[in-house]
Short mmCIF file of C-alpha atoms and ligand atoms in Angstrom, two decimals:
data_model
loop_
_atom_site.label_atom_id
_atom_site.label_comp_id
_atom_site.label_asym_id
_atom_site.label_seq_id
_atom_site.Cartn_x
_atom_site.Cartn_y
_atom_site.Cartn_z
CA MET A 1 124.89 137.91 147.70
CA LEU A 2 127.61 135.82 146.06
CA ASP A 3 128.45 134.53 149.35
CA GLU A 4 124.88 133.52 150.07
CA LEU A 5 124.50 131.90 146.74
CA ARG A 6 127.84 129.84 147.58
CA GLU A 7 126.20 128.71 150.77
CA ILE A 8 123.27 127.33 148.91
CA VAL A 9 124.81 125.59 146.07
CA GLY A 10 128.55 125.32 146.99
CA ASP A 11 131.57 127.31 146.01
CA ALA A 12 132.11 125.38 142.77
CA ASN A 13 128.58 126.03 141.53
CA VAL A 14 128.76 129.87 141.67
CA LEU A 15 130.84 130.85 138.36
CA VAL A 16 131.99 134.33 137.71
CA GLY A 17 134.08 136.20 135.15
CA THR A 18 135.59 134.18 132.66
CA ASP A 19 133.96 131.08 134.02
CA ALA A 20 130.78 132.52 133.40
CA ALA A 21 131.66 133.57 129.72
CA ALA A 22 130.37 130.37 127.95
CA TYR A 23 126.87 130.92 129.52
CA GLU A 24 126.62 134.57 128.40
CA THR A 25 126.50 134.06 124.64
CA ASP A 26 123.78 132.37 122.72
CA TRP A 27 124.09 129.40 120.26
CA ARG A 28 124.04 131.65 117.15
CA LYS A 29 126.32 133.97 118.79
CA ARG A 30 124.04 136.92 118.21
CA TYR A 31 123.73 138.09 121.71
CA THR A 32 126.22 138.40 124.29
CA GLY A 33 125.58 139.53 127.89
CA LYS A 34 127.20 140.03 131.17
CA SER A 35 125.94 138.21 134.23
CA LEU A 36 126.32 138.89 137.80
CA ALA A 37 127.05 135.06 138.12
CA VAL A 38 126.11 131.84 136.94
CA VAL A 39 124.53 129.56 139.52
CA ARG A 40 124.15 125.82 139.23
CA PRO A 41 121.66 124.22 141.71
CA ALA A 42 121.67 120.56 142.38
CA ASN A 43 117.92 120.09 143.17
CA THR A 44 114.58 121.71 143.48
CA GLU A 45 115.02 122.81 146.93
CA GLU A 46 118.22 124.81 146.12
CA VAL A 47 116.56 126.42 143.08
CA ALA A 48 113.67 127.56 145.48
CA GLN A 49 116.30 128.87 147.79
CA VAL A 50 117.99 130.70 145.15
CA ALA A 51 114.81 132.14 143.77
CA LYS A 52 114.09 133.64 147.39
CA LEU A 53 117.45 135.07 147.74
CA CYS A 54 116.84 136.79 144.30
CA MET A 55 113.37 138.20 145.43
CA HIS A 56 115.07 139.48 148.38
CA HIS A 57 117.77 141.43 146.81
CA GLY A 58 115.64 142.30 143.89
CA VAL A 59 118.00 140.38 141.19
CA SER A 60 116.41 139.17 137.98
CA ILE A 61 116.95 135.32 136.91
CA VAL A 62 117.64 134.31 133.41
CA THR A 63 116.88 130.40 133.49
CA GLN A 64 119.23 128.37 131.21
CA GLY A 65 119.23 124.80 130.02
CA GLY A 66 121.39 123.82 127.13
CA ASN A 67 121.72 127.13 125.82
CA THR A 68 120.55 126.08 122.27
CA GLY A 69 117.64 128.51 121.96
CA LEU A 70 117.49 130.31 118.60
CA VAL A 71 115.89 133.77 119.81
CA GLY A 72 118.44 135.01 122.61
CA GLY A 73 115.99 133.96 125.54
CA ALA A 74 118.57 132.50 127.65
CA THR A 75 121.26 135.40 127.54
CA PRO A 76 121.16 138.12 130.09
CA ASP A 77 121.37 141.74 129.25
CA GLY A 78 124.79 143.62 129.58
CA THR A 79 124.41 145.22 133.13
CA SER A 80 126.25 142.52 135.31
CA THR A 81 123.19 142.57 137.45
CA GLN A 82 121.33 139.45 136.24
CA LEU A 83 121.63 135.79 137.65
CA ILE A 84 122.03 132.88 134.99
CA LEU A 85 120.28 129.98 136.69
CA SER A 86 121.69 126.78 134.90
CA LEU A 87 119.77 123.74 135.40
CA ALA A 88 122.51 121.45 133.79
CA ARG A 89 123.24 119.71 137.02
CA MET A 90 119.66 118.49 137.45
CA THR A 91 119.80 115.34 135.37
CA HIS A 92 117.80 112.60 137.43
CA ILE A 93 115.42 110.45 135.51
CA ARG A 94 112.98 110.21 138.90
CA GLU A 95 110.59 107.51 137.49
CA ILE A 96 109.42 105.50 134.64
CA ASP A 97 105.93 104.11 134.97
CA THR A 98 105.47 101.77 131.90
CA ALA A 99 101.94 100.73 132.89
CA ASN A 100 100.86 104.59 132.70
CA ASP A 101 103.22 105.13 129.92
CA THR A 102 104.86 108.20 131.71
CA MET A 103 108.34 109.31 132.88
CA THR A 104 109.23 111.81 135.27
CA VAL A 105 112.62 113.60 134.62
CA GLU A 106 114.31 116.67 136.05
CA ALA A 107 114.54 119.82 133.85
CA GLY A 108 118.30 119.54 133.16
CA CYS A 109 118.10 116.15 131.36
CA LEU A 110 119.32 116.32 127.84
CA LEU A 111 116.60 115.39 125.39
CA GLN A 112 118.91 112.95 124.05
CA SER A 113 119.19 111.28 127.52
CA VAL A 114 115.21 111.27 127.97
CA GLN A 115 114.98 109.38 124.55
CA GLU A 116 117.67 106.99 125.58
CA ALA A 117 115.85 106.28 129.03
CA ALA A 118 112.49 105.70 127.32
CA GLU A 119 113.90 103.32 124.84
CA LYS A 120 115.64 101.44 127.60
CA ALA A 121 112.21 100.94 129.05
CA GLN A 122 111.04 99.78 125.55
CA ARG A 123 108.98 103.08 125.07
CA LEU A 124 109.33 105.86 122.79
CA PHE A 125 109.66 109.61 123.76
CA PRO A 126 109.12 111.31 120.36
CA LEU A 127 110.22 114.82 120.73
CA SER A 128 113.33 115.05 118.25
CA LEU A 129 115.39 118.03 117.03
CA ALA A 130 118.82 118.43 115.82
CA ALA A 131 119.95 120.09 119.11
CA GLU A 132 118.85 117.00 121.09
CA GLY A 133 122.23 116.26 122.24
CA SER A 134 122.78 119.65 123.82
CA CYS A 135 119.24 121.07 124.78
CA THR A 136 117.38 119.98 128.01
CA ILE A 137 113.72 119.03 128.51
CA GLY A 138 113.27 122.10 130.56
CA GLY A 139 114.27 124.26 127.75
CA ASN A 140 112.28 122.18 125.37
CA LEU A 141 109.17 122.63 127.58
CA ALA A 142 110.04 126.47 128.34
CA THR A 143 110.25 126.92 124.41
CA ASN A 144 107.24 124.42 123.56
CA ALA A 145 109.80 123.03 121.25
CA GLY A 146 108.43 121.30 117.89
CA GLY A 147 110.98 119.30 115.93
CA THR A 148 110.63 116.66 113.34
CA GLN A 149 107.70 114.44 114.79
CA VAL A 150 105.07 116.91 115.60
CA LEU A 151 102.92 115.83 112.68
CA ARG A 152 102.14 112.59 114.50
CA TYR A 153 102.92 113.14 118.19
CA GLY A 154 102.49 117.02 118.80
CA ASN A 155 104.98 119.54 120.20
CA ALA A 156 106.46 119.65 123.72
CA ARG A 157 103.23 120.92 125.09
CA GLU A 158 101.23 117.70 124.00
CA LEU A 159 103.89 115.61 125.29
CA CYS A 160 103.78 116.85 128.85
CA LEU A 161 101.37 115.73 131.49
CA GLY A 162 102.57 117.52 134.51
CA LEU A 163 105.11 119.88 135.96
CA GLU A 164 107.25 121.05 139.00
CA VAL A 165 107.64 124.77 139.08
CA VAL A 166 109.74 127.21 141.45
CA THR A 167 107.78 130.46 141.41
CA ALA A 168 109.25 133.97 141.41
CA LYS A 169 108.60 133.96 145.03
CA GLY A 170 110.76 130.64 145.69
CA GLU A 171 107.64 128.62 146.18
CA ILE A 172 107.53 124.96 144.71
CA TRP A 173 104.39 124.02 143.00
CA HIS A 174 104.40 120.17 142.85
CA GLY A 175 102.38 119.53 139.65
CA LEU A 176 103.88 116.26 138.58
CA LYS A 177 100.65 114.57 137.75
CA GLY A 178 100.59 111.70 135.23
CA LEU A 179 96.96 112.13 134.27
CA ARG A 180 95.46 112.42 130.84
CA LYS A 181 92.26 113.95 132.00
CA ASP A 182 92.15 116.31 134.59
CA ASN A 183 89.53 119.40 134.22
CA THR A 184 90.05 120.78 137.75
CA GLY A 185 90.22 124.56 136.78
CA TYR A 186 92.67 126.54 134.86
CA ASP A 187 95.44 124.62 133.38
CA LEU A 188 98.69 126.01 135.15
CA ARG A 189 100.82 123.47 133.45
CA ASP A 190 99.94 125.06 129.99
CA LEU A 191 100.77 128.69 131.28
CA PHE A 192 104.25 127.61 132.12
CA ILE A 193 105.01 125.79 128.92
CA GLY A 194 106.20 128.10 126.11
CA SER A 195 106.67 131.02 128.65
CA GLU A 196 110.42 131.03 128.22
CA GLY A 197 111.60 131.40 131.72
CA THR A 198 109.28 134.52 132.18
CA LEU A 199 106.54 132.99 134.31
CA GLY A 200 108.56 130.41 136.64
CA ILE A 201 111.29 127.99 136.70
CA ILE A 202 110.45 124.37 135.57
CA THR A 203 112.33 121.97 137.56
CA ALA A 204 110.87 118.59 136.60
CA ALA A 205 108.24 117.18 134.18
CA THR A 206 105.94 113.98 133.82
CA LEU A 207 106.16 113.23 130.17
CA LYS A 208 103.98 110.86 127.87
CA LEU A 209 105.42 107.84 126.36
CA PHE A 210 104.45 105.82 123.38
CA PRO A 211 105.01 102.41 121.88
CA GLN A 212 108.13 101.98 119.86
CA PRO A 213 107.16 101.48 116.35
CA ALA A 214 108.34 98.13 114.84
CA ALA A 215 109.85 99.77 111.87
CA LYS A 216 110.83 103.21 110.51
CA VAL A 217 111.30 103.95 107.00
CA THR A 218 112.23 107.19 105.15
CA ALA A 219 112.15 108.37 101.61
CA PHE A 220 113.61 111.22 99.85
CA VAL A 221 111.77 112.62 96.85
CA ALA A 222 112.04 115.43 94.22
CA LEU A 223 109.32 117.72 93.25
CA ASN A 224 108.75 120.41 90.82
CA ASP A 225 107.17 123.18 93.43
CA ILE A 226 105.59 123.67 96.69
CA ALA A 227 102.20 123.08 95.60
CA SER A 228 103.19 119.50 94.53
CA ALA A 229 104.88 118.96 98.02
CA VAL A 230 101.31 120.09 99.63
CA GLN A 231 99.57 117.56 97.38
CA LEU A 232 102.08 114.84 98.44
CA LEU A 233 101.10 115.80 102.10
CA SER A 234 97.52 115.08 101.59
CA LEU A 235 98.14 111.97 99.59
CA ALA A 236 100.66 110.55 102.19
CA LYS A 237 98.05 111.59 105.13
CA ALA A 238 95.38 109.72 103.04
CA GLU A 239 97.49 106.47 102.63
CA LEU A 240 99.56 106.27 105.81
CA ALA A 241 97.18 107.84 108.25
CA ALA A 242 98.87 107.97 111.68
CA GLY A 243 102.03 105.97 110.23
CA LEU A 244 103.25 109.39 108.65
CA THR A 245 105.57 110.71 111.31
CA GLY A 246 107.74 113.17 109.21
CA PHE A 247 107.23 115.34 106.30
CA GLU A 248 110.16 117.63 105.85
CA LEU A 249 110.64 120.12 103.08
CA MET A 250 114.21 121.45 101.66
CA ASN A 251 114.32 123.71 98.77
CA ALA A 252 117.24 123.47 96.33
CA HIS A 253 119.11 126.39 98.09
CA SER A 254 119.00 124.51 101.30
CA LEU A 255 120.49 121.30 99.78
CA ALA A 256 123.17 123.22 97.82
CA LEU A 257 124.49 124.70 101.07
CA VAL A 258 124.75 121.00 102.90
CA ALA A 259 126.53 119.90 99.48
CA ALA A 260 128.91 122.66 99.56
CA HIS A 261 129.77 122.52 103.24
CA TYR A 262 129.34 118.96 104.15
CA PRO A 263 130.61 117.26 100.74
CA GLN A 264 130.95 113.80 102.36
CA LEU A 265 127.11 113.49 102.68
CA ALA A 266 126.13 112.00 99.69
CA MET A 267 122.87 113.16 98.47
CA PRO A 268 120.19 110.31 97.56
CA LEU A 269 119.00 112.11 94.44
CA PRO A 270 120.93 114.48 91.90
CA LEU A 271 120.41 118.12 92.91
CA GLU A 272 118.54 119.19 90.07
CA SER A 273 115.03 119.96 91.19
CA PRO A 274 113.44 123.02 92.91
CA CYS A 275 112.46 121.10 95.81
CA TYR A 276 112.73 117.89 97.85
CA VAL A 277 110.70 116.20 100.90
CA LEU A 278 111.88 113.70 103.45
CA LEU A 279 109.02 111.68 104.21
CA GLU A 280 109.07 109.05 107.44
CA LEU A 281 106.66 106.30 108.06
CA SER A 282 106.53 104.53 111.48
CA ASP A 283 105.10 101.35 111.10
CA ALA A 284 103.47 98.95 113.95
CA LEU A 285 104.04 95.89 111.92
CA SER A 286 107.40 95.22 110.08
CA GLU A 287 109.90 96.75 107.84
CA PRO A 288 108.64 94.97 104.74
CA HIS A 289 105.13 96.23 105.42
CA ALA A 290 106.44 99.65 105.80
CA GLN A 291 108.52 99.43 102.53
CA GLY A 292 105.11 98.22 100.84
CA LEU A 293 103.25 100.99 101.92
CA PHE A 294 105.94 103.44 100.95
CA GLU A 295 106.39 101.94 97.32
CA ARG A 296 102.57 102.02 96.83
CA LEU A 297 102.44 105.74 98.01
CA LEU A 298 105.22 106.87 95.76
CA GLU A 299 103.78 104.96 92.75
CA HIS A 300 100.71 106.81 93.12
CA ALA A 301 102.54 110.00 93.42
CA MET A 302 104.58 109.53 90.45
CA HIS A 303 101.53 108.39 88.48
CA HIS A 304 99.78 111.52 89.33
CA ALA A 305 103.04 113.55 88.40
CA ILE A 306 103.34 115.06 91.78
CA ILE A 307 107.03 113.77 92.62
CA THR A 308 109.54 113.50 89.80
CA ASN A 309 112.12 111.26 91.42
CA ALA A 310 112.23 109.27 94.57
CA ALA A 311 114.67 107.18 96.95
CA ILE A 312 113.44 104.83 99.68
CA ALA A 313 116.03 104.15 102.40
CA GLN A 314 117.24 100.30 102.29
CA SER A 315 118.53 100.39 105.69
CA LEU A 316 118.31 101.96 109.29
CA ALA A 317 121.70 103.51 108.59
CA GLN A 318 120.50 104.86 105.12
CA SER A 319 117.39 106.47 107.11
CA GLN A 320 119.51 108.21 109.44
CA HIS A 321 121.72 109.57 106.48
CA PHE A 322 118.66 111.23 105.03
CA TRP A 323 117.80 112.53 108.46
CA LEU A 324 121.39 113.74 108.84
CA ILE A 325 121.22 115.62 105.42
CA ARG A 326 118.01 117.30 106.70
CA GLU A 327 119.57 118.20 110.17
CA SER A 328 122.59 119.58 108.40
CA ILE A 329 120.84 122.53 106.80
CA PRO A 330 120.78 124.94 109.90
CA LEU A 331 124.47 124.06 110.45
CA ALA A 332 125.45 124.52 106.81
CA GLN A 333 123.82 127.81 106.89
CA ALA A 334 125.54 128.84 109.98
CA GLU A 335 128.81 127.70 108.03
CA GLU A 336 128.03 129.88 105.09
CA GLY A 337 127.72 133.05 107.43
CA LEU A 338 125.04 135.25 109.06
CA ASN A 339 121.33 135.03 107.54
CA ILE A 340 118.04 136.45 108.30
CA LYS A 341 115.98 133.78 109.95
CA HIS A 342 112.15 133.32 109.85
CA ASP A 343 110.33 130.54 111.76
CA ILE A 344 106.82 130.93 110.42
CA SER A 345 103.68 128.94 110.51
CA LEU A 346 100.79 129.24 108.00
CA PRO A 347 97.58 127.18 107.55
CA ILE A 348 98.95 124.38 105.15
CA SER A 349 96.34 125.45 102.45
CA ARG A 350 97.94 128.67 102.20
CA ILE A 351 101.70 127.79 102.05
CA ALA A 352 102.05 127.39 98.21
CA GLN A 353 100.81 130.83 97.42
CA PHE A 354 102.69 132.15 100.33
CA VAL A 355 106.07 130.79 99.20
CA GLU A 356 105.60 131.91 95.59
CA SER A 357 104.45 135.47 96.11
CA VAL A 358 106.93 136.24 98.99
CA GLY A 359 109.57 134.31 97.35
CA ALA A 360 109.15 136.59 94.43
CA GLN A 361 109.01 139.76 96.37
CA LEU A 362 112.18 138.76 98.12
CA GLU A 363 114.14 137.98 95.13
CA ALA A 364 112.95 141.36 93.50
CA THR A 365 113.80 143.45 96.64
CA PHE A 366 117.04 141.74 97.60
CA PRO A 367 118.80 140.71 94.18
CA GLY A 368 121.12 137.98 94.44
CA SER A 369 120.03 136.71 97.84
CA ARG A 370 119.16 133.13 98.29
CA LEU A 371 116.10 132.00 99.92
CA VAL A 372 116.81 128.93 102.12
CA ASN A 373 113.39 127.48 102.55
CA PHE A 374 113.15 124.26 104.66
CA GLY A 375 111.21 122.86 107.50
CA HIS A 376 108.41 120.96 109.14
CA LEU A 377 105.93 121.36 106.08
CA GLY A 378 103.77 118.66 107.55
CA ASP A 379 103.02 121.14 110.48
CA GLY A 380 102.77 124.03 108.23
CA ASN A 381 106.05 125.48 109.77
CA LEU A 382 108.78 126.68 107.47
CA HIS A 383 112.23 128.04 108.23
CA PHE A 384 112.00 130.89 105.46
CA ASN A 385 115.63 132.04 105.61
CA LEU A 386 117.40 134.70 103.58
CA GLN A 387 121.00 134.09 102.88
CA ALA A 388 123.10 137.04 101.63
CA PRO A 389 124.30 137.14 98.07
CA ARG A 390 127.37 135.28 97.52
CA SER A 391 129.47 138.25 96.65
CA VAL A 392 128.25 140.57 99.53
CA ASP A 393 129.73 141.02 103.27
CA HIS A 394 127.04 138.86 105.32
CA ALA A 395 127.38 141.23 108.23
CA ILE A 396 126.64 144.30 106.12
CA PHE A 397 123.88 142.69 104.41
CA LEU A 398 122.26 141.70 107.47
CA ALA A 399 122.53 145.09 109.30
CA GLU A 400 121.22 146.85 105.96
CA ASN A 401 118.39 144.59 105.21
CA GLN A 402 117.18 142.60 108.22
CA GLU A 403 114.36 145.01 109.35
CA ARG A 404 113.05 145.34 105.96
CA CYS A 405 113.19 141.65 105.28
CA ASN A 406 111.61 140.95 108.47
CA ALA A 407 108.81 143.33 108.11
CA LEU A 408 108.17 142.04 104.46
CA VAL A 409 107.90 138.34 105.40
CA HIS A 410 106.17 138.87 108.68
CA ASP A 411 103.50 141.32 107.24
CA ALA A 412 102.66 138.63 104.67
CA VAL A 413 102.41 135.84 107.35
CA HIS A 414 100.27 138.05 109.40
CA ALA A 415 97.90 138.85 106.68
CA ARG A 416 97.37 135.15 106.02
CA GLY A 417 96.53 134.36 109.46
CA GLY A 418 99.92 132.79 110.32
CA SER A 419 102.48 133.03 113.26
CA ILE A 420 105.81 134.75 113.25
CA SER A 421 107.17 132.13 115.63
CA ALA A 422 106.20 128.59 115.17
CA GLU A 423 108.57 126.73 117.35
CA HIS A 424 111.48 128.92 118.28
CA GLY A 425 109.82 131.38 120.63
CA ILE A 426 110.07 135.04 121.12
CA GLY A 427 113.06 135.62 123.57
CA GLN A 428 114.64 138.92 122.91
CA LEU A 429 114.93 138.58 119.24
CA LYS A 430 111.14 138.90 118.37
CA ALA A 431 109.97 140.77 121.41
CA ALA A 432 109.20 143.96 119.55
CA SER A 433 107.42 141.98 116.64
CA LEU A 434 105.43 140.29 119.12
CA ALA A 435 104.13 143.72 120.65
CA HIS A 436 103.44 144.60 116.93
CA TYR A 437 101.67 141.72 115.65
CA LYS A 438 99.58 140.59 118.87
CA SER A 439 96.13 142.38 119.36
CA GLU A 440 95.87 144.72 122.29
CA ILE A 441 93.54 142.35 124.11
CA GLU A 442 96.16 139.41 123.84
CA LEU A 443 98.79 141.54 125.23
CA VAL A 444 96.75 143.05 128.00
CA MET A 445 95.85 139.26 129.14
CA MET A 446 99.69 138.37 128.75
CA ARG A 447 100.74 141.17 130.83
CA SER A 448 98.15 140.57 133.53
CA VAL A 449 99.40 136.91 133.78
CA LYS A 450 103.02 138.09 134.07
CA GLN A 451 101.98 140.56 136.63
CA ALA A 452 100.15 137.97 138.65
CA LEU A 453 102.94 135.42 138.70
CA ASP A 454 105.87 137.74 138.77
CA PRO A 455 105.00 140.88 140.16
CA GLN A 456 108.58 142.41 140.50
CA ASN A 457 109.44 141.26 136.89
CA LEU A 458 112.50 139.28 138.07
CA LEU A 459 112.03 136.33 135.82
CA ASN A 460 113.69 136.83 132.48
CA PRO A 461 112.75 140.49 132.13
CA GLY A 462 113.11 142.05 128.63
CA LYS A 463 112.05 138.42 127.07
CA VAL A 464 108.70 137.93 125.37
CA LEU A 465 106.98 140.95 126.68
CA LEU A 466 108.75 144.19 126.48
CA LYS A 467 106.79 145.67 129.59
C1 LIG B 1 120.90 123.01 115.57
C2 LIG B 1 119.47 123.36 116.17
C3 LIG B 1 118.23 122.84 115.71
C4 LIG B 1 116.99 123.27 116.29
N1 LIG B 1 116.06 122.59 115.80
C5 LIG B 1 114.77 123.01 116.51
C6 LIG B 1 113.55 122.56 116.06
O1 LIG B 1 113.41 121.52 115.04
N2 LIG B 1 112.48 122.70 116.73
C7 LIG B 1 112.36 123.60 117.85
O2 LIG B 1 111.29 123.93 118.20
N3 LIG B 1 113.62 124.28 118.15
C8 LIG B 1 114.59 123.86 117.59
N4 LIG B 1 115.87 124.53 118.10
C9 LIG B 1 115.86 125.39 119.12
C10 LIG B 1 115.09 124.97 120.48
O3 LIG B 1 114.28 126.00 120.98
C11 LIG B 1 116.15 124.51 121.41
O4 LIG B 1 117.13 123.74 120.98
C12 LIG B 1 115.63 124.04 123.01
O5 LIG B 1 114.08 123.88 122.90
C13 LIG B 1 115.80 124.88 123.98
O6 LIG B 1 116.27 123.97 125.05
P1 LIG B 1 117.61 124.57 125.73
O7 LIG B 1 117.64 123.61 126.98
O8 LIG B 1 118.78 124.53 125.00
O9 LIG B 1 117.03 125.94 126.39
P2 LIG B 1 117.84 127.19 126.48
O10 LIG B 1 118.32 127.68 125.07
O11 LIG B 1 118.75 127.03 127.64
O12 LIG B 1 116.68 128.42 126.86
C14 LIG B 1 115.63 128.71 126.18
C15 LIG B 1 114.55 129.52 126.82
O13 LIG B 1 113.86 128.54 127.67
C16 LIG B 1 114.16 129.06 128.81
N5 LIG B 1 114.32 127.89 129.98
C17 LIG B 1 115.30 126.91 129.71
N6 LIG B 1 115.37 126.13 130.69
C18 LIG B 1 114.00 126.53 131.50
C19 LIG B 1 113.50 125.83 132.58
N7 LIG B 1 114.02 124.77 133.19
N8 LIG B 1 112.41 126.65 133.22
C20 LIG B 1 112.00 127.78 132.70
N9 LIG B 1 112.61 128.47 131.42
C21 LIG B 1 113.48 127.82 130.92
C22 LIG B 1 115.25 129.98 128.92
O14 LIG B 1 115.28 131.12 129.88
C23 LIG B 1 115.13 130.57 127.37
O15 LIG B 1 114.20 131.53 127.45
C24 LIG B 1 117.08 124.23 117.53
C25 LIG B 1 118.41 124.73 117.96
C26 LIG B 1 119.44 124.28 117.28
C27 LIG B 1 120.75 124.95 117.88
#
């Protein structure tokens, strides 16, 4: 089979042994597998030929983009029988249609390259996340990635109008339509988005573009509690309307980690409050107009005692600095050591009570641990992570407490109508939890879809659905 693969993609693009190693461990270094080989096709036709060959030999395919996923979805198992299909060579921007405000790109394009190509055409592609320099648009769509601009522009699903997909049988579905309205039966595009490589291989996508804002201004504010942050969100939505493009929560523990591991990043405000919010306003008029709107909002918030302190960025560089602080939190957490991650979402109206009550339970159950709570509060999405106490070996803490901690947090989320995976997906990390929290009818429907599109279970088996 390796010889047949070499015929399709060329010798240099079939990697085995140590050459494959970098593809076999996930970004968080929590999963390491062993693949049959890594294959790197150059175009959709080659992907289709590889899929056909895999079907013929009964070999399963683990599709991989930038390998930045956080749930082990792109890592093979340890049997040396699964093929990693890397789309890293498929990086063409096929078309930019400014009159239709769309662009069509291949799945292996880095998210940052997509943003830059849109910018060159004087448009905005708003999907934005800290991994944008390494993750691919195919991976973003396969995980329905969220990021920092969902509040205004929606997640990856909302930004995609059409897909090109190679099926488990190696057929090519040409669904690259740039239509905003198309009610012709079941929406196949939406089935593949968020399916984490278990239903098909996304090879290209048609994406929505937006006008570039004339100005972007950010503010960094201090608050006494999460309830105040939720109040500030309501006020900001009312005063800034669609101009509000970012609303990120950072609790004291998350900023303390950034300060400890990246001391060169000066904090805009003294670190003496329980929580902070980074707000971003995108304005169609001008920077002075945006500054004026922000000043009025923050004056009102101060007057109503919703915030206790605030700094408005005075330049683009300062705005970028504020964002860098926020984006450094997951990196600082990784520097600090292993931690128990939760990527949850809740109705915004229930978040303050959730944080207060579950935060207290975690403190009581795992004394000395640190709740690193940050994330996209504007979307009801928190990264509600537990860092081991300073004095304890992090690996031992994780091994002993992860299961209990996950059950405590996820049961509480489930009871309040929330989700155990807001934006990172299920992969292998949460496959058992999915089976536990989804209703039987949901699982039956999901299994039927999987069976219809991948009857031999060759596409990323063991991810999302356990069986
Ligand atoms: C520092 C950091 C910050 C992050 N911040 C965010 C954030 O704010 N919001 C957020 O949503 N996520 C975030 N993520 C995780 C996020 O899911 C990934 O960064 C990204 O969406 C995955 O893209 P990728 O190309 O790296 O995919 P990979 O990791 O390679 O793959 C992810 C999954 O998609 C599948 N897949 C990949 N490409 C394809 C394809 N072409 N066709 C079919 N299936 C495919 C894989 O099989 C796997 O199941 C962050 C990650 C890091 C490391």
